[in-house]
Short mmCIF file of C-alpha atoms in Angstrom, two decimals:
data_model
loop_
_atom_site.label_atom_id
_atom_site.label_comp_id
_atom_site.label_asym_id
_atom_site.label_seq_id
_atom_site.Cartn_x
_atom_site.Cartn_y
_atom_site.Cartn_z
CA UNK O 1 31.63 80.72 130.43
CA UNK O 2 29.43 77.65 130.37
CA UNK O 3 26.69 79.43 128.45
CA UNK O 4 29.23 80.29 125.76
CA UNK O 5 30.21 76.64 125.40
CA UNK O 6 26.57 75.61 125.12
CA UNK O 7 25.91 78.31 122.53
CA UNK O 8 28.92 77.21 120.52
CA UNK O 9 27.72 73.60 120.51
CA UNK O 10 24.27 74.83 119.44
CA UNK O 11 25.81 76.83 116.58
CA UNK O 12 27.64 73.71 115.42
CA UNK O 13 24.43 71.66 115.62
CA UNK O 14 22.43 74.26 113.66
CA UNK O 15 25.13 74.44 111.01
CA UNK O 16 25.04 70.65 110.64
CA UNK O 17 21.22 70.67 110.38
CA UNK O 18 21.33 73.34 107.70
CA UNK O 19 24.06 71.45 105.85
CA UNK O 20 22.02 68.23 105.83
CA UNK O 21 18.87 70.00 104.58
CA UNK O 22 20.78 71.83 101.85
CA UNK O 23 22.42 68.59 100.71
CA UNK O 24 19.06 66.78 100.64
CA UNK O 25 17.59 69.62 98.59
CA UNK O 26 20.41 69.47 96.04
CA UNK O 27 20.25 65.68 95.76
CA UNK O 28 16.49 65.87 95.28
CA UNK O 29 16.90 68.54 92.63
CA UNK O 30 19.39 66.39 90.77
CA UNK O 31 18.03 62.87 91.20
CA UNK O 32 14.24 63.02 91.03
CA UNK O 33 12.72 62.26 87.65
CA UNK O 34 9.59 64.41 87.29
CA UNK O 35 9.41 68.23 87.09
CA UNK O 36 6.82 68.50 89.86
CA UNK O 37 8.74 66.25 92.27
CA UNK O 38 11.91 68.14 91.42
CA UNK O 39 10.05 71.34 92.25
CA UNK O 40 9.10 69.85 95.61
CA UNK O 41 12.63 69.15 96.85
CA UNK O 42 14.59 72.45 96.93
CA UNK O 43 11.76 74.86 97.61
CA UNK O 44 11.04 73.31 101.01
CA UNK O 45 14.25 71.68 102.21
CA UNK O 46 16.52 74.41 100.89
CA UNK O 47 14.49 77.08 102.66
CA UNK O 48 14.67 75.19 105.95
CA UNK O 49 18.43 74.77 105.48
CA UNK O 50 18.92 78.51 105.00
CA UNK O 51 16.69 79.08 108.04
CA UNK O 52 19.03 76.92 110.15
CA UNK O 53 22.06 78.84 108.84
CA UNK O 54 20.41 82.14 109.75
CA UNK O 55 19.56 80.86 113.25
CA UNK O 56 23.22 79.91 113.66
CA UNK O 57 24.22 83.40 112.51
CA UNK O 58 21.89 85.07 115.05
CA UNK O 59 23.22 82.85 117.85
CA UNK O 60 26.81 83.51 116.80
CA UNK O 61 26.30 87.27 116.80
CA UNK O 62 24.77 87.10 120.30
CA UNK O 63 27.55 84.86 121.62
CA UNK O 64 30.64 86.54 120.21
CA UNK O 65 29.45 90.06 119.40
CA UNK O 66 26.84 92.55 120.44
CA UNK O 67 24.07 90.63 118.73
CA UNK O 68 21.40 91.49 116.22
CA UNK O 69 18.10 90.14 114.97
CA UNK O 70 18.58 91.37 111.41
CA UNK O 71 18.79 87.84 110.04
CA UNK O 72 15.15 87.32 110.97
CA UNK O 73 14.33 89.72 108.12
CA UNK O 74 15.96 87.42 105.57
CA UNK O 75 14.25 84.42 107.14
CA UNK O 76 10.81 86.03 107.01
CA UNK O 77 11.35 87.18 103.44
CA UNK O 78 12.50 83.73 102.30
CA UNK O 79 9.67 81.92 104.08
CA UNK O 80 7.10 84.25 102.52
CA UNK O 81 8.48 84.26 98.98
CA UNK O 82 9.43 80.59 98.62
CA UNK O 83 5.81 79.32 98.16
CA UNK O 84 5.03 82.16 95.75
CA UNK O 85 7.98 81.39 93.50
CA UNK O 86 7.26 77.65 93.77
CA UNK O 87 3.70 78.33 92.61
CA UNK O 88 5.01 80.33 89.65
CA UNK O 89 7.41 77.55 88.68
CA UNK O 90 4.61 74.97 88.92
CA UNK O 91 2.51 77.15 86.61
CA UNK O 92 5.44 77.29 84.18
CA UNK O 93 5.67 73.48 84.21
CA UNK O 94 1.92 73.19 83.60
CA UNK O 95 2.03 75.81 80.85
CA UNK O 96 4.87 74.13 78.98
CA UNK O 97 3.21 70.72 79.30
CA UNK O 98 6.26 69.27 81.02
CA UNK O 99 4.19 67.31 83.54
CA UNK O 100 0.88 65.51 83.76
CA UNK O 101 -2.05 67.88 83.37
CA UNK O 102 -4.60 68.13 86.18
CA UNK O 103 -7.80 66.11 85.80
CA UNK O 104 -10.87 67.86 84.35
CA UNK O 105 -13.17 69.53 86.80
CA UNK O 106 -16.14 67.47 87.98
CA UNK O 107 -19.51 68.64 86.66
CA UNK O 108 -21.19 68.90 90.01
CA UNK O 109 -24.23 71.02 90.75
CA UNK O 110 -23.23 71.69 94.35
CA UNK O 111 -20.13 73.59 93.24
CA UNK O 112 -21.34 76.33 90.96
CA UNK O 113 -17.84 77.60 90.15
CA UNK O 114 -16.92 74.27 88.57
CA UNK O 115 -19.78 74.33 86.04
CA UNK O 116 -19.30 75.49 82.48
CA UNK O 117 -21.85 78.08 81.42
CA UNK O 118 -23.01 78.92 77.94
CA UNK O 119 -23.46 82.49 76.83
CA UNK O 120 -27.19 82.37 77.58
CA UNK O 121 -26.55 81.41 81.16
CA UNK O 122 -27.58 77.78 80.98
CA UNK O 123 -25.50 75.01 82.43
CA UNK O 124 -23.71 73.27 79.63
CA UNK O 125 -24.08 69.53 79.66
CA UNK O 126 -20.75 67.88 79.15
CA UNK O 127 -20.82 64.24 78.14
CA UNK O 128 -18.76 62.40 80.70
CA UNK O 129 -18.68 58.75 81.55
CA UNK O 130 -18.00 59.18 85.23
CA UNK O 131 -20.79 61.64 85.92
CA UNK O 132 -22.42 60.77 89.23
CA UNK O 133 -26.09 59.96 89.34
CA UNK O 134 -28.30 62.80 90.61
CA UNK O 135 -29.60 62.03 94.07
CA UNK W 1 35.87 75.96 125.25
CA UNK W 2 38.44 74.64 122.84
CA UNK W 3 36.49 71.50 121.95
CA UNK W 4 33.33 73.51 121.28
CA UNK W 5 35.21 76.00 119.10
CA UNK W 6 36.84 73.12 117.28
CA UNK W 7 33.44 71.55 116.59
CA UNK W 8 32.02 74.84 115.35
CA UNK W 9 34.97 75.33 113.02
CA UNK W 10 34.68 71.82 111.60
CA UNK W 11 30.94 72.10 111.05
CA UNK W 12 31.55 75.48 109.40
CA UNK W 13 34.05 73.88 107.03
CA UNK W 14 31.63 71.03 106.30
CA UNK W 15 28.83 73.53 105.65
CA UNK W 16 31.01 75.50 103.22
CA UNK W 17 32.03 72.38 101.29
CA UNK W 18 28.53 70.88 101.13
CA UNK W 19 26.77 74.11 100.16
CA UNK W 20 29.35 74.52 97.39
CA UNK W 21 28.63 70.95 96.27
CA UNK W 22 24.89 71.74 96.34
CA UNK W 23 25.58 74.81 94.20
CA UNK W 24 27.43 72.64 91.67
CA UNK W 25 24.56 70.12 91.64
CA UNK W 26 22.07 72.91 90.98
CA UNK W 27 24.32 74.09 88.16
CA UNK W 28 24.28 70.58 86.67
CA UNK W 29 20.47 70.65 86.77
CA UNK W 30 20.58 74.10 85.14
CA UNK W 31 22.78 72.60 82.39
CA UNK W 32 20.88 69.39 81.68
CA UNK W 33 17.38 70.52 82.71
CA UNK W 34 14.95 69.12 80.16
CA UNK W 35 12.25 71.75 80.59
CA UNK W 36 12.15 75.48 81.20
CA UNK W 37 10.63 75.06 84.67
CA UNK W 38 13.61 72.97 85.75
CA UNK W 39 16.03 75.66 84.65
CA UNK W 40 14.11 78.37 86.53
CA UNK W 41 14.02 76.11 89.59
CA UNK W 42 17.77 75.50 89.36
CA UNK W 43 18.41 79.26 89.20
CA UNK W 44 16.18 79.82 92.24
CA UNK W 45 18.04 77.10 94.15
CA UNK W 46 21.36 78.68 93.18
CA UNK W 47 20.16 82.03 94.55
CA UNK W 48 19.17 80.38 97.84
CA UNK W 49 22.50 78.56 98.08
CA UNK W 50 24.31 81.84 97.42
CA UNK W 51 22.46 83.38 100.37
CA UNK W 52 23.61 80.41 102.46
CA UNK W 53 27.23 80.86 101.39
CA UNK W 54 27.16 84.57 102.25
CA UNK W 55 25.64 83.85 105.68
CA UNK W 56 28.31 81.20 106.29
CA UNK W 57 31.00 83.72 105.32
CA UNK W 58 29.54 86.15 107.85
CA UNK W 59 29.66 83.46 110.55
CA UNK W 60 33.23 82.51 109.67
CA UNK W 61 34.54 86.08 109.78
CA UNK W 62 32.37 87.11 112.72
CA UNK W 63 31.13 90.30 111.06
CA UNK W 64 27.59 91.56 110.50
CA UNK W 65 27.93 93.50 107.26
CA UNK W 66 27.22 90.50 105.02
CA UNK W 67 23.60 90.55 106.18
CA UNK W 68 22.67 93.33 103.77
CA UNK W 69 24.23 91.54 100.82
CA UNK W 70 22.27 88.40 101.72
CA UNK W 71 19.01 90.38 101.99
CA UNK W 72 19.56 92.06 98.61
CA UNK W 73 20.35 88.70 96.99
CA UNK W 74 17.17 87.22 98.50
CA UNK W 75 15.06 90.04 97.04
CA UNK W 76 16.77 89.86 93.64
CA UNK W 77 16.34 86.09 93.57
CA UNK W 78 12.61 86.30 94.17
CA UNK W 79 12.11 89.10 91.65
CA UNK W 80 14.14 87.35 88.96
CA UNK W 81 12.33 84.04 89.50
CA UNK W 82 8.95 85.77 89.16
CA UNK W 83 10.20 87.67 86.10
CA UNK W 84 11.38 84.47 84.36
CA UNK W 85 8.12 82.69 85.19
CA UNK W 86 5.99 85.58 83.98
CA UNK W 87 7.99 85.84 80.78
CA UNK W 88 7.40 82.16 80.06
CA UNK W 89 3.74 82.33 81.08
CA UNK W 90 2.68 85.62 79.48
CA UNK W 91 5.39 86.49 76.97
CA UNK W 92 5.87 89.78 78.79
CA UNK W 93 7.01 90.79 82.26
CA UNK W 94 5.20 94.07 82.92
CA UNK W 95 2.02 94.34 80.90
#
């Protein structure tokens, strides 16, 4: 009997945690003033809020029913796909020019993937003011 | 037992109301969103809040069958977000 009371209090606590995270995500989505910061709010906090709701659902099914772990599937799927979709939305914001573009890549000889190559394979010299002195 | 059940019911009501408010706020961002990325983000947030509402309905009624609906909505939300983003990025979804 006591374990049921404890589980019920825990369900209430998890529901409140999920509610707070979901509300913070929605307020961040509505109130922040840059597309990248707006992207930051709901993709993290909203996912954690849904995770708390799903934990409450698992605990409720074990307390009042026969119990099942099926909600872990939704949780795993959401936690895997949320960064992927956030990355796609960031690429959309970059593509449409809705946010500040990333700085140009540094022309550094120690990172060969950052260099621009001509067609004849020579390193293209790009005139930059902030080019570091060769050591 | 009665106090614990009372607390769970009240937090369930609060969760319903606040997730609905979050859904409305995401819809406002979908309406006023200045850029395309904001509108896609608002749709993704609305999908996630819909999953939350379905899970809360399953908790409130004490049944397990809403799990499958929540899983299908999670998959459709991810696929539609990726499809929107690819359409904006590439002008085509499946090349």
